[in-house]
Coordinates of C-alpha atoms in Angstrom, one line a residue:
X1117 CA 67.0 30.3 69.2
X1118 CA 63.8 28.7 70.4
X1119 CA 60.4 29.5 69.0
X1120 CA 59.4 31.2 72.3
X1121 CA 62.5 33.5 72.1
X1122 CA 61.8 34.3 68.5
X1123 CA 58.3 35.3 69.4
X1124 CA 59.6 37.5 72.2
X1125 CA 62.0 39.1 69.8
X1126 CA 59.3 39.8 67.1
X1127 CA 57.0 41.3 69.8
X1128 CA 59.7 43.6 71.2
X1129 CA 60.8 44.7 67.7
X1130 CA 57.2 45.5 66.8
X1131 CA 57.0 47.6 70.0
X1132 CA 60.3 49.4 69.2
X1133 CA 59.1 50.0 65.6
X1134 CA 55.9 51.6 66.9
X1135 CA 57.9 53.9 69.2
X1136 CA 60.1 55.0 66.3
X1137 CA 57.1 55.7 64.1
X1138 CA 55.6 57.9 66.8
X1139 CA 59.0 59.7 67.3
X1140 CA 59.3 60.3 63.5
X1141 CA 56.0 62.2 63.7
X1142 CA 57.0 64.0 66.8
X1143 CA 60.2 65.1 65.2
X1144 CA 58.2 67.1 62.6
X1145 CA 57.0 69.4 65.4
X1146 CA 54.3 71.6 64.1
X1147 CA 54.5 69.9 60.6
X1148 CA 56.2 70.3 57.3
X1149 CA 54.5 73.6 56.4
X1150 CA 55.6 75.2 59.7
X1151 CA 59.2 73.9 59.1
X1152 CA 59.1 75.5 55.6
X1153 CA 58.0 78.8 57.1
X1154 CA 60.8 78.6 59.6
X1155 CA 63.3 78.1 56.8
X1156 CA 61.8 81.0 54.7
X1157 CA 62.7 83.3 57.6
X1158 CA 66.3 82.1 57.6
X1159 CA 65.7 80.2 60.8
X1160 CA 66.6 76.7 61.7
X1161 CA 64.2 74.4 63.5
X1162 CA 64.9 73.5 67.1
X1163 CA 66.3 70.1 66.1
X1164 CA 68.5 71.6 63.4
X1165 CA 69.9 74.1 65.9
X1166 CA 70.7 71.3 68.4
X1167 CA 72.3 69.2 65.7
X1168 CA 74.5 72.1 64.6
X1169 CA 75.5 72.9 68.1
X1170 CA 76.3 69.5 69.7
X1171 CA 79.3 67.2 69.2
X1172 CA 78.5 64.8 66.4
X1173 CA 80.6 62.0 67.8
X1174 CA 78.7 61.9 71.1
X1175 CA 75.2 60.6 71.8
X1176 CA 72.3 63.0 72.3
X1177 CA 70.1 61.8 75.1
X1178 CA 66.7 63.3 74.4
X1179 CA 64.6 64.0 77.4
X1180 CA 60.8 64.2 77.1
X1181 CA 60.3 63.6 73.4
X1182 CA 56.9 62.1 74.2
X1183 CA 55.9 65.1 76.5
X1184 CA 52.3 66.0 75.6
X1185 CA 51.8 62.9 73.5
X1186 CA 48.0 62.5 72.7
X1187 CA 47.3 65.5 75.0
X1188 CA 45.8 68.9 74.1
X1189 CA 43.8 67.5 71.2
X1190 CA 41.4 70.5 71.3
X1191 CA 44.4 72.9 71.0
X1192 CA 45.9 71.0 68.0
X1193 CA 48.4 69.1 70.0
X1194 CA 51.8 70.0 71.5
X1195 CA 54.5 67.6 70.1
X1196 CA 57.4 67.1 72.5
X1197 CA 55.8 69.8 74.7
X1198 CA 56.9 72.4 72.2
X1199 CA 60.5 72.0 73.4
X1200 CA 63.4 69.8 72.2
X1201 CA 65.9 69.1 74.9
X1202 CA 68.4 66.6 76.4
X1203 CA 71.9 65.7 77.5
X1204 CA 74.6 66.4 75.0
X1205 CA 78.2 67.3 74.6
X1206 CA 79.3 70.7 73.2
X1207 CA 83.0 71.2 72.6
X1208 CA 83.7 68.2 74.7
X1209 CA 81.7 69.3 77.7
X1210 CA 78.6 67.4 78.8
X1211 CA 75.7 69.8 79.2
X1212 CA 71.9 70.3 79.0
X1213 CA 70.5 71.8 75.8
X1214 CA 66.9 73.2 75.8
X1215 CA 65.4 74.6 72.5
X1216 CA 62.0 76.1 72.0
X1217 CA 60.2 74.7 69.0
X1218 CA 58.7 77.7 67.2
X1219 CA 56.9 75.4 64.8
X1220 CA 54.6 74.3 67.6
X1221 CA 52.2 77.2 68.5
X1222 CA 55.0 79.7 68.0
X1223 CA 56.9 78.0 70.8
X1224 CA 54.2 78.9 73.3
X1225 CA 54.4 77.3 76.7
X1226 CA 51.7 74.7 77.5
X1227 CA 51.4 73.3 81.0
X1228 CA 53.5 70.3 79.9
X1229 CA 56.1 72.6 78.4
X1230 CA 56.7 74.2 81.9
X1231 CA 56.9 70.7 83.5
X1232 CA 59.4 69.6 80.9
X1233 CA 61.6 72.7 81.2
X1234 CA 61.7 72.4 85.0
X1235 CA 62.7 68.7 84.6
X1236 CA 65.7 69.8 82.4
X1237 CA 66.7 72.4 85.0
X1238 CA 66.4 69.8 87.7
X1239 CA 68.8 67.5 85.8
X1240 CA 71.2 70.3 85.4
X1241 CA 71.0 71.2 89.1
X1242 CA 71.3 67.6 90.3
X1243 CA 74.4 66.9 88.1
X1244 CA 76.0 70.4 88.1
X1245 CA 75.8 70.4 84.3
X1246 CA 76.0 73.6 82.2
X1247 CA 72.8 74.5 80.5
X1248 CA 72.2 76.1 77.1
X1249 CA 68.9 77.7 76.2
X1250 CA 68.0 78.2 72.5
X1251 CA 65.1 80.7 72.9
X1252 CA 62.4 81.1 70.3
X1253 CA 59.0 81.4 72.1
X1254 CA 55.9 83.5 72.2
X1255 CA 55.5 82.9 75.9
X1256 CA 52.7 81.4 77.9
X1257 CA 49.9 79.8 75.9
X1258 CA 47.2 82.2 77.1
X1259 CA 44.1 80.0 76.8
X1260 CA 45.7 77.7 79.5
X1261 CA 47.4 80.4 81.5
X1262 CA 45.8 79.2 84.8
X1263 CA 47.6 75.9 84.4
X1264 CA 51.1 77.3 83.8
X1265 CA 51.4 80.7 85.5
X1266 CA 51.0 81.0 89.2
X1267 CA 51.8 77.8 91.1
X1268 CA 55.1 76.6 92.6
X1269 CA 55.9 74.2 89.8
X1270 CA 54.7 76.6 87.1
X1271 CA 56.4 79.0 84.7
X1272 CA 57.9 81.3 87.4
X1273 CA 59.8 78.5 88.9
X1274 CA 62.1 78.5 85.9
X1275 CA 63.5 82.0 86.8
X1276 CA 63.8 81.0 90.4
X1277 CA 65.9 78.1 89.2
X1278 CA 68.0 80.4 87.0
X1279 CA 68.9 82.3 90.1
X1280 CA 69.6 79.1 92.1
X1281 CA 71.8 77.6 89.4
X1282 CA 73.8 80.8 89.2
X1283 CA 74.4 80.7 92.9
X1284 CA 75.5 77.1 92.5
X1285 CA 78.1 78.1 89.9
X1286 CA 76.3 76.3 87.1
X1287 CA 77.0 77.9 83.7
X1288 CA 73.9 79.1 81.9
X1289 CA 74.1 80.4 78.3
X1290 CA 71.0 81.8 76.4
X1291 CA 70.8 82.4 72.7
X1292 CA 67.8 84.4 71.6
X1293 CA 67.0 83.3 68.0
X1294 CA 63.4 84.4 67.9
X1295 CA 60.8 85.9 70.1
X1296 CA 61.4 86.2 73.9
X1297 CA 58.4 87.8 75.3
X1298 CA 56.9 89.0 78.6
X1299 CA 58.0 86.9 81.7
X1300 CA 60.0 84.7 79.4
X1301 CA 62.3 87.7 78.8
X1302 CA 63.8 87.1 82.3
X1303 CA 65.3 83.7 81.3
X1304 CA 68.1 85.0 79.0
X1305 CA 68.9 88.0 81.3
X1306 CA 69.2 85.7 84.3
X1307 CA 71.6 83.5 82.4
X1308 CA 75.4 84.2 82.6
X1309 CA 75.6 85.4 79.0
X1310 CA 73.1 86.3 76.3
X1311 CA 73.5 86.0 72.6
X1312 CA 71.1 87.4 69.9
X1313 CA 70.5 86.9 66.2
X1314 CA 70.0 90.2 64.3
X1315 CA 66.6 90.4 62.6
X1316 CA 64.9 87.5 64.3
X1317 CA 65.9 87.6 67.9
X1318 CA 63.9 90.0 70.1
X1319 CA 63.5 90.5 73.9
X1320 CA 60.8 92.7 75.5
X1321 CA 58.3 92.6 78.3
X1322 CA 55.6 93.7 75.8
X1323 CA 55.6 93.6 72.0
X1324 CA 54.8 96.5 69.7
X1325 CA 51.0 95.8 69.6
X1326 CA 50.7 95.7 73.4
X1327 CA 52.8 98.8 73.7
X1328 CA 50.5 100.6 71.3
X1329 CA 47.4 99.4 73.2
X1330 CA 48.9 100.2 76.6
X1331 CA 50.6 103.6 76.2
X1332 CA 49.8 104.6 72.6
X1333 CA 53.5 104.4 71.4
X1334 CA 54.1 103.4 67.8
X1335 CA 57.2 101.3 67.5
X1336 CA 58.4 98.2 65.6
X1337 CA 59.6 95.1 67.4
X1338 CA 63.2 95.4 66.1
X1339 CA 63.6 98.9 67.5
X1340 CA 61.8 98.0 70.6
X1341 CA 63.8 94.9 71.6
X1342 CA 66.0 93.6 68.7
X1343 CA 69.7 92.6 68.8
X1344 CA 71.0 96.0 67.9
X1345 CA 68.9 97.7 70.6
X1346 CA 70.0 95.3 73.4
X1347 CA 73.7 95.2 72.5
X1348 CA 74.1 98.9 71.7
X1349 CA 71.5 100.7 73.8
X1350 CA 70.1 98.7 76.8
X1351 CA 73.2 96.6 77.3
X1352 CA 70.9 93.6 78.1
X1353 CA 72.6 91.3 75.5
X1354 CA 76.3 90.5 75.3
X1355 CA 76.7 89.5 71.6
X1356 CA 74.9 89.8 68.3
X1357 CA 75.3 87.8 65.1
X1358 CA 73.9 88.0 61.6
X1359 CA 73.1 84.3 61.4
X1360 CA 72.1 81.5 63.7
X1361 CA 75.1 79.4 62.6
X1362 CA 77.4 82.2 63.7
X1363 CA 75.6 82.4 67.0
X1364 CA 75.7 78.6 67.6
X1365 CA 79.4 78.5 66.7
X1366 CA 80.2 81.1 69.2
X1367 CA 78.4 79.1 71.9
X1368 CA 80.8 76.2 71.0
X1369 CA 83.7 78.6 71.5
X1370 CA 82.4 79.7 74.9
X1371 CA 81.9 76.1 76.0
X1372 CA 85.4 75.2 75.0
X1373 CA 86.8 77.8 77.3
X1374 CA 85.0 76.6 80.5
X1375 CA 87.4 76.0 83.4
X1376 CA 88.2 72.5 84.8
X1377 CA 85.5 70.7 86.7
X1378 CA 85.6 68.8 90.1
X1379 CA 84.2 65.3 89.8
X1380 CA 82.7 62.7 92.1
X1381 CA 85.1 60.1 90.7
X1382 CA 82.8 57.2 90.4
X1383 CA 84.8 54.1 89.5
X1384 CA 85.3 53.4 85.8
X1385 CA 87.4 51.1 83.8
X1386 CA 87.6 50.1 80.2
X1387 CA 84.2 49.3 78.7
X1388 CA 83.5 45.7 77.6
X1389 CA 80.6 44.5 75.6
X1390 CA 78.0 42.3 77.3
X1391 CA 78.5 38.6 77.2
X1392 CA 75.3 37.7 75.4
X1393 CA 75.2 40.8 73.1
X1394 CA 72.7 43.6 72.9
X1395 CA 70.6 41.8 70.3
X1396 CA 69.6 39.3 73.1
X1397 CA 67.7 42.2 74.9
X1398 CA 64.9 41.9 72.3
X1399 CA 64.2 38.3 73.3
X1400 CA 64.5 38.6 77.0
X1401 CA 61.0 39.9 77.8
X1402 CA 58.1 37.5 77.3
X1403 CA 55.3 38.5 75.0
X1404 CA 52.8 40.8 76.7
X1405 CA 54.7 40.3 80.0
X1406 CA 52.8 37.1 80.3
X1407 CA 55.4 34.6 81.4
X1408 CA 58.4 34.2 83.7
X1409 CA 61.9 34.8 82.5
X1410 CA 65.4 34.9 84.2
X1411 CA 66.4 38.5 84.8
X1412 CA 70.0 37.3 85.1
X1413 CA 69.9 36.5 81.4
X1414 CA 68.8 40.0 80.7
X1415 CA 71.7 41.3 82.8
X1416 CA 74.1 39.3 80.8
X1417 CA 72.9 41.2 77.8
X1418 CA 73.2 44.6 79.6
X1419 CA 76.3 44.6 81.9
X1420 CA 79.9 44.3 80.8
X1421 CA 80.9 40.7 80.2
X1422 CA 81.8 38.7 83.4
X1423 CA 81.4 41.8 85.6
X1424 CA 78.3 40.7 87.6
X1425 CA 78.9 39.6 91.1
X1426 CA 75.6 38.6 92.8
X1427 CA 74.8 39.6 96.3
X1428 CA 73.1 37.0 98.6
X1429 CA 72.3 34.8 95.6
X1430 CA 70.4 32.2 97.6
X1431 CA 68.3 34.6 99.7
X1432 CA 65.3 36.8 98.8
X1433 CA 65.3 35.4 95.2
X1434 CA 62.5 37.7 93.9
X1435 CA 64.9 40.6 93.8
X1436 CA 68.3 40.1 92.2
X1437 CA 71.1 42.3 93.6
X1438 CA 74.7 42.5 92.6
X1439 CA 77.7 44.6 91.6
X1440 CA 78.5 45.0 87.9
X1441 CA 79.9 47.4 85.3
X1442 CA 78.0 49.1 82.6
X1443 CA 80.2 50.7 79.9
X1444 CA 83.0 50.5 82.4
X1445 CA 81.1 52.3 85.2
X1446 CA 80.8 50.4 88.5
X1447 CA 77.1 50.0 89.4
X1448 CA 74.9 48.3 91.9
X1449 CA 72.0 46.5 90.2
X1450 CA 68.6 45.9 91.9
X1451 CA 66.3 43.9 89.6
X1452 CA 63.0 42.2 90.0
X1453 CA 62.8 38.5 89.3
X1454 CA 59.5 37.2 88.1
X1455 CA 58.1 34.1 89.9
X1456 CA 55.0 31.9 89.9
X1457 CA 52.8 32.5 92.9
X1458 CA 50.0 30.1 94.1
X1459 CA 47.0 31.8 95.6
X1460 CA 44.6 30.3 98.2
X1461 CA 42.5 28.6 95.5
X1462 CA 45.6 26.8 94.3
X1463 CA 45.7 28.9 91.1
X1464 CA 49.1 29.8 89.7
X1465 CA 49.6 33.5 89.1
X1466 CA 52.5 35.4 87.6
X1467 CA 54.2 38.2 89.4
X1468 CA 57.4 40.1 90.0
X1469 CA 56.4 40.1 93.7
X1470 CA 58.5 41.5 96.5
X1471 CA 58.6 39.2 99.6
X1472 CA 59.9 40.0 103.1
X1473 CA 63.3 38.5 102.5
X1474 CA 63.8 40.1 99.1
X1475 CA 62.9 43.5 100.5
X1476 CA 65.3 42.9 103.4
X1477 CA 68.1 41.9 101.0
X1478 CA 67.6 44.8 98.6
X1479 CA 67.6 47.3 101.5
X1480 CA 70.9 46.0 102.8
X1481 CA 72.5 46.0 99.3
X1482 CA 71.4 49.6 98.7
X1483 CA 73.0 50.6 102.0
X1484 CA 76.2 48.9 100.9
X1485 CA 76.3 50.8 97.6
X1486 CA 75.9 54.0 99.5
X1487 CA 78.7 53.1 101.8
X1488 CA 80.9 52.3 98.8
X1489 CA 79.8 55.3 96.7
X1490 CA 78.5 53.1 93.9
X1491 CA 75.7 54.4 91.6
X1492 CA 72.5 52.3 91.7
X1493 CA 70.6 50.9 88.7
X1494 CA 67.0 49.7 89.2
X1495 CA 65.4 47.3 86.7
X1496 CA 61.7 47.4 87.4
X1497 CA 59.4 44.6 86.6
X1498 CA 57.3 44.5 89.7
X1499 CA 53.6 43.8 90.6
X1500 CA 54.0 45.0 94.2
X1501 CA 54.6 43.5 97.6
X1502 CA 53.3 40.0 98.6
X1503 CA 49.9 40.1 100.3
X1504 CA 48.0 37.7 102.5
X1505 CA 48.0 36.6 106.2
X1506 CA 51.4 34.9 106.0
X1507 CA 53.1 38.0 104.6
X1508 CA 51.3 40.4 106.9
X1509 CA 52.1 38.3 110.0
X1510 CA 55.7 38.3 108.9
X1511 CA 55.7 42.1 108.8
X1512 CA 55.7 42.8 105.0
X1513 CA 54.7 46.4 105.7
X1514 CA 57.7 46.8 108.0
X1515 CA 60.1 45.3 105.5
X1516 CA 58.6 47.2 102.6
X1517 CA 58.9 50.4 104.6
X1518 CA 62.5 49.7 105.3
X1519 CA 63.2 49.3 101.6
X1520 CA 61.3 52.5 100.7
X1521 CA 63.3 54.3 103.4
X1522 CA 66.7 53.4 102.1
X1523 CA 65.7 54.2 98.5
X1524 CA 64.3 57.6 99.5
X1525 CA 67.4 58.5 101.6
X1526 CA 70.0 57.0 99.2
X1527 CA 72.7 59.6 98.4
X1528 CA 74.4 58.0 95.4
X1529 CA 72.9 58.6 91.9
X1530 CA 70.0 56.3 91.1
X1531 CA 68.9 55.3 87.6
X1532 CA 65.6 53.4 86.9
X1533 CA 64.7 51.3 83.8
X1534 CA 61.1 50.1 83.7
X1535 CA 61.3 46.9 81.5
X1536 CA 57.9 45.4 82.3
X1537 CA 55.3 46.0 85.0
X1538 CA 55.6 48.8 87.5
X1539 CA 52.6 48.5 89.8
X1540 CA 51.6 49.8 93.2
X1541 CA 54.1 50.3 96.0
X1542 CA 56.6 48.2 94.0
X1543 CA 57.0 51.3 91.8
X1544 CA 58.1 53.3 94.9
X1545 CA 60.4 50.6 96.4
X1546 CA 62.1 50.2 93.1
X1547 CA 62.9 53.9 92.7
X1548 CA 59.9 55.3 90.8
X1549 CA 59.8 58.9 89.7
X1550 CA 58.8 60.1 93.2
X1551 CA 62.1 58.8 94.5
X1552 CA 64.4 61.1 92.5
X1553 CA 66.2 58.9 90.0
X1554 CA 68.6 61.0 88.1
X1555 CA 67.1 59.4 84.9
X1556 CA 64.0 57.2 84.6
X1557 CA 63.2 55.5 81.3
X1558 CA 60.8 52.8 80.0
X1559 CA 61.1 50.1 77.5
X1560 CA 58.2 49.9 75.1
X1561 CA 57.0 46.8 77.0
X1562 CA 56.5 48.9 80.2
X1563 CA 53.2 49.2 82.1
X1564 CA 52.8 51.7 84.9
X1565 CA 49.8 51.8 87.3
X1566 CA 48.6 51.2 90.8
X1567 CA 47.7 47.6 89.8
X1568 CA 47.4 45.5 86.6
X1569 CA 44.6 46.2 84.2
X1570 CA 42.7 43.0 84.7
X1571 CA 42.8 43.2 88.5
X1572 CA 41.8 46.9 88.5
X1573 CA 39.0 46.3 86.0
X1574 CA 37.5 43.5 88.2
X1575 CA 37.8 45.7 91.3
X1576 CA 36.2 48.7 89.7
X1577 CA 33.5 46.4 88.2
X1578 CA 32.6 45.1 91.7
X1579 CA 32.3 48.6 93.0
X1580 CA 30.1 49.7 90.1
X1581 CA 27.8 46.6 90.3
X1582 CA 27.5 47.1 94.1
X1583 CA 26.5 50.8 93.5
X1584 CA 23.8 49.6 90.9
X1585 CA 22.4 47.1 93.4
X1586 CA 22.2 49.8 96.1
X1587 CA 20.0 51.7 93.7
X1588 CA 17.8 48.7 93.1
X1589 CA 19.3 48.0 89.7
X1590 CA 20.6 44.6 88.4
X1591 CA 23.4 44.0 86.0
X1592 CA 23.1 40.9 84.0
X1593 CA 26.0 39.0 82.5
X1594 CA 26.1 40.9 79.3
X1595 CA 25.9 44.3 81.1
X1596 CA 28.7 43.2 83.5
X1597 CA 30.9 42.1 80.5
X1598 CA 30.3 45.5 78.8
X1599 CA 31.3 47.4 82.0
X1600 CA 34.3 45.2 82.4
X1601 CA 35.5 45.7 78.8
X1602 CA 35.0 49.5 79.1
X1603 CA 36.9 49.8 82.3
X1604 CA 39.7 47.5 81.1
X1605 CA 40.2 49.4 77.9
X1606 CA 40.4 52.7 79.8
X1607 CA 42.8 51.3 82.3
X1608 CA 45.0 49.6 79.6
X1609 CA 45.4 53.0 77.9
X1610 CA 46.5 54.6 81.2
X1611 CA 49.1 51.9 81.9
X1612 CA 50.7 52.4 78.5
X1613 CA 54.3 53.8 78.5
X1614 CA 53.1 56.5 76.1
X1615 CA 50.6 57.7 78.7
X1616 CA 53.4 57.8 81.3
X1617 CA 55.9 59.5 79.0
X1618 CA 53.4 62.1 77.8
X1619 CA 53.1 63.2 81.5
X1620 CA 56.8 63.0 82.1
X1621 CA 56.4 60.2 84.7
X1622 CA 59.4 58.8 82.7
X1623 CA 62.0 60.8 80.8
X1624 CA 61.8 58.7 77.6
X1625 CA 60.7 55.5 76.0
X1626 CA 63.8 53.8 74.7
X1627 CA 65.0 51.0 72.5
X1628 CA 66.3 48.3 74.9
X1629 CA 69.5 48.3 73.0
X1630 CA 70.1 52.0 74.0
X1631 CA 69.8 51.1 77.8
X1632 CA 73.6 51.0 78.3
X1633 CA 74.1 54.3 76.6
X1634 CA 71.4 56.0 78.8
X1635 CA 72.9 54.6 82.0
X1636 CA 76.5 55.4 81.0
X1637 CA 75.6 59.0 80.0
X1638 CA 73.6 59.4 83.1
X1639 CA 76.5 58.3 85.4
X1640 CA 78.8 60.6 83.4
X1641 CA 76.4 63.4 84.1
X1642 CA 76.1 62.5 87.8
X1643 CA 79.9 62.4 88.1
X1644 CA 79.9 66.2 87.6
X1645 CA 78.4 66.7 91.1
X1646 CA 81.1 66.0 93.6
X1647 CA 78.9 66.7 96.6
X1648 CA 77.7 63.4 98.1
X1649 CA 76.2 63.8 101.6
X1650 CA 76.6 61.2 104.3
X1651 CA 73.7 58.6 104.3
X1652 CA 71.1 59.3 107.0
X1653 CA 68.1 56.9 107.1
X1654 CA 66.2 58.3 110.1
X1655 CA 63.9 56.0 112.1
X1656 CA 62.5 52.7 110.8
X1657 CA 61.7 49.3 112.2
X1658 CA 64.4 46.7 111.8

């Protein structure tokens, strides 16, 4: 391996190590003391519950582990958005599991908690996957109630989704292992079946303190809404168990009895390991995304060996398209190819730029995949569409709009991996979050923004300097450098994959070597939805 590739590998491994260090801290939830208190009450943590429930021989695809990362500092933080969730298998059935983390502010719902739970429900609805709720929550985090309670994409949308999923025939199982309070009480009751753990599980619209304050009644929480009350008196719950382990074991029995499922039947054959091996993924990306590389080499480390058939190989070379297999699944790959671009001053600039011909090629290829019912995989490393008079006169806006149109209207499942840059309209054309990918993840090398940090900082600096001059002020060289450094530092923070993952612009930050697993599990999930509508693209310029 060359020195340059070794440097690339060291850089990527450091980024992966940093991600794993952050995850190790996130996995502690509210901290070791909070975990100890959970155990003292004979309760498992959210992660322990999930590990007990799911099949050990299948991967757990955790969604939103970085939700809330470096947010809510004044409130003490909200690791993983106070919820542990993802795609798993239970008794052989692929499903969604959502578990409140009681060690984080008693499982209270922050704004990001609501967004994360809605994302999990969205995945369940898109893929017709059963969903299991492990409930242990104090309800809405009251100091921030205005950001979680009344709007369309807030807390109440969860119960609307419960009803919609039920109408779609999607199985929903709720196990109440702790508090289930106020509006949150509707979630288990709107599920198909409700299980409760005696002594710890409780469901009520108002707890004993609020009941005392509201109507003057003296009652304890267990009598008010415990497992015995709801299985023997109200009839709200269907089963009660003495321990969480018994409760979780019963869920496994329930999942094992689900009826057969109708599948979309996406094409799959025997899985073959990549030609270049997964280790090569660490050395593919150049340090700091600062040089060109051949995305076809990356693909040889990602797709099944000898499965890649390139589409229009000699046309529109800044996007590579082709049919391949990943873990045996047939896929259509759309990947940005970095190039060197010369500006009017003759300076060489690096960019994963989309030109007219590459936009035209990608649009045609995506239409072909829809025609053949082949899932799409987008590998994003894009700085945007080509600018300048030559591109504008050739109709770059028209060709870009064509690509955006077919991505938006594509009916086959789409999966997006952000390996490097994801800037501007390139994010949209390559199936960013706004374009409904079934899963969207980032490598630790990803950067997501409307433009690169250097360009954005210089643009904003020009605006600030112009504003100062309009007020009769002058900015000398030192002052301009200070402004530039400040703007650049802020912008670099906001382009970080952690910033994106904290806000759920991506579902996860993953080790590049896990990319095949994520795509394979994603297609397996998508295969559960047999309803593929005919492709309609509407009106666009050709």
